[in-house]
PDB file of C-alpha atoms in Angstrom:
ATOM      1  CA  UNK A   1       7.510  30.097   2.185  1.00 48.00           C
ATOM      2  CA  UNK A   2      10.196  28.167   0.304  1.00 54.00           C
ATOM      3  CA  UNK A   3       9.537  26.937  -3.120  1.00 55.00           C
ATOM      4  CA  UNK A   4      10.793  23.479  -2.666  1.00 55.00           C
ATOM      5  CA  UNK A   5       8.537  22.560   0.293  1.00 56.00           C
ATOM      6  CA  UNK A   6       5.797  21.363  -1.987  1.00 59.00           C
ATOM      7  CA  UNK A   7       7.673  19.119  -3.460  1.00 60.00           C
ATOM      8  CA  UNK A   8       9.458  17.732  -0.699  1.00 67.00           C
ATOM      9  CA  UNK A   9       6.834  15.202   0.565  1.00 70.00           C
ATOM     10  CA  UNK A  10       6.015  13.783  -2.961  1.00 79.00           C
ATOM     11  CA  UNK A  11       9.850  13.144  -3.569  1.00 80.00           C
ATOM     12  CA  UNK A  12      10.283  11.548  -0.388  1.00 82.00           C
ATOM     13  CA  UNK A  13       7.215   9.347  -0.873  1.00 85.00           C
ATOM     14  CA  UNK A  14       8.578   8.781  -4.474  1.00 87.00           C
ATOM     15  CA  UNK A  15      11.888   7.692  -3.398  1.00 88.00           C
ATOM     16  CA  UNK A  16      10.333   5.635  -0.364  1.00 89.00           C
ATOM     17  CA  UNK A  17       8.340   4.030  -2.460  1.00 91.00           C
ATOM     18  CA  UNK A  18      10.954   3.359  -5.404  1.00 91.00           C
ATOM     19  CA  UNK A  19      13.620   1.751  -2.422  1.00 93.00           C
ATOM     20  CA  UNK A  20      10.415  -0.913  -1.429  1.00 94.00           C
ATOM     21  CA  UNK A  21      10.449  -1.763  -5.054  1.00 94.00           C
ATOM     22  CA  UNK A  22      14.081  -1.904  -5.211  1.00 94.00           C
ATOM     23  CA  UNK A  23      14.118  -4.741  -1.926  1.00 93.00           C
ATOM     24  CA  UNK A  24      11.187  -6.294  -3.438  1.00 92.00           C
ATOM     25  CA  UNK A  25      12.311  -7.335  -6.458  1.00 93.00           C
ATOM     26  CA  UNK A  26      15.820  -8.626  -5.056  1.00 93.00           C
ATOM     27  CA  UNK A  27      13.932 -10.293  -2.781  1.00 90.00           C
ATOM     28  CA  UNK A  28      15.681 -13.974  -2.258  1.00 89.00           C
ATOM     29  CA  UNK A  29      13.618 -16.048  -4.983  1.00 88.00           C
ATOM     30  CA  UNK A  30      11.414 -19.275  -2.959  1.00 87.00           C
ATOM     31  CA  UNK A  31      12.601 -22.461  -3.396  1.00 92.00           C
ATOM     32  CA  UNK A  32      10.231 -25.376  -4.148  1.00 92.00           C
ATOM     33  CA  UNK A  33      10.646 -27.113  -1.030  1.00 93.00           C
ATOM     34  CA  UNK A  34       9.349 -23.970   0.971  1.00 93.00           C
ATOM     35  CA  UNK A  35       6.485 -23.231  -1.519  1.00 93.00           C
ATOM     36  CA  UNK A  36       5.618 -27.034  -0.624  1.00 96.00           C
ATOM     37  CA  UNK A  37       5.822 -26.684   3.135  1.00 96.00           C
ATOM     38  CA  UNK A  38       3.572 -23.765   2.661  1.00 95.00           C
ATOM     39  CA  UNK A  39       0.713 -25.852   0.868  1.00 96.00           C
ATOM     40  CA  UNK A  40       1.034 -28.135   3.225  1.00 97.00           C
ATOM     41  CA  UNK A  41       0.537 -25.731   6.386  1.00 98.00           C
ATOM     42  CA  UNK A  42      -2.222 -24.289   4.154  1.00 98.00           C
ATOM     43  CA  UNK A  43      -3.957 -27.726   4.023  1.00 98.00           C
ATOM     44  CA  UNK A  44      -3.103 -28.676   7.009  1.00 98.00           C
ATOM     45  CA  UNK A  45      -5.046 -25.322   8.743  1.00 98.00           C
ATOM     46  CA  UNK A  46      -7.714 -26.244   6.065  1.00 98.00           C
ATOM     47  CA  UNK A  47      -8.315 -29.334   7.361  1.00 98.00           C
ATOM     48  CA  UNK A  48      -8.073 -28.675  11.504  1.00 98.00           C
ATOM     49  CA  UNK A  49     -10.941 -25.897  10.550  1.00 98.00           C
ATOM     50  CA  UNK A  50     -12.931 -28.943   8.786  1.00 98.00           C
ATOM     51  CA  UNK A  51     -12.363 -31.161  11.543  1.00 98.00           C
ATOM     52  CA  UNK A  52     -13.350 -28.319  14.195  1.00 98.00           C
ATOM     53  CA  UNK A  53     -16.448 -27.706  12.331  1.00 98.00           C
ATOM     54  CA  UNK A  54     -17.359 -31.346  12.360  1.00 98.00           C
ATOM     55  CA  UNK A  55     -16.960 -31.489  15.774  1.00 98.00           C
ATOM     56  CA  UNK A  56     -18.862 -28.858  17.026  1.00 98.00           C
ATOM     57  CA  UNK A  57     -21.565 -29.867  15.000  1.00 97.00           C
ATOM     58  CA  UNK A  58     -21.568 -33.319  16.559  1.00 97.00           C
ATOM     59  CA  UNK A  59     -21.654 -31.812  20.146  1.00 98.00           C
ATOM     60  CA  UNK A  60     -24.737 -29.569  18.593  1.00 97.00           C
ATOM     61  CA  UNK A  61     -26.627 -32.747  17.597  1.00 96.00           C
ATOM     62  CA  UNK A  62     -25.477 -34.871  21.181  1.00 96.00           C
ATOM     63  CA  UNK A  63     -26.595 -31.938  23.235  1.00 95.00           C
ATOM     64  CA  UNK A  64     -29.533 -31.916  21.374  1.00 94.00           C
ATOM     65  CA  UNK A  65     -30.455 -35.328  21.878  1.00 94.00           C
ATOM     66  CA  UNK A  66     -29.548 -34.923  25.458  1.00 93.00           C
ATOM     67  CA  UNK A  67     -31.717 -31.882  26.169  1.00 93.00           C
ATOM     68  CA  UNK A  68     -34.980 -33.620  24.021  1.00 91.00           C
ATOM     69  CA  UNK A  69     -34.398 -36.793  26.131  1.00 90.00           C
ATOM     70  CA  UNK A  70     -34.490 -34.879  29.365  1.00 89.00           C
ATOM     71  CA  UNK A  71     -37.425 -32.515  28.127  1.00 87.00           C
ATOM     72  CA  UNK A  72     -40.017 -35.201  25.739  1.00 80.00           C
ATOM     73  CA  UNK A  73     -41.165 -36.915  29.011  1.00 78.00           C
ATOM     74  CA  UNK A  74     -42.598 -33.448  30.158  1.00 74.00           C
ATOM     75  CA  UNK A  75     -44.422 -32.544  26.453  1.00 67.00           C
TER      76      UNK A  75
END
């Protein structure tokens, strides 16, 4: 067994590793405009998820009322 194989995988992860840094940090830096467009997709989904919610609890209370309506006559 060679003496280098141990070592291989740990330089290869090292230099893997040191290469994502590398891209990372010359990364193109985000402008302001798409930092904006991003909040606003953010509250955007935000408020879709608050309008969902509302909805399904106002079928909840409507099917509710319909089911009681059908069902107090028989209590």
């Amino acid at each position: 067994m060679s003496t280098t194989f141990p070592f291989t995988f740990p330089r290869r992860w090292a230099l893997s590793t040191g290469m994502k840094l590398i891209r990372w940090a010359r990364r193109p830096a985000t402008s302001a405009e798409s930092r904006r467009q991003k909040t606003a997709r953010r509250q955007e989904a935000r408020l879709r998820a608050f309008r969902r919610d509302q909805l399904i609890s106002e079928q909840r209370d409507r099917d509710l009322v319909r089911y009681l309506s059908q069902v107090r006559p028989f209590i």
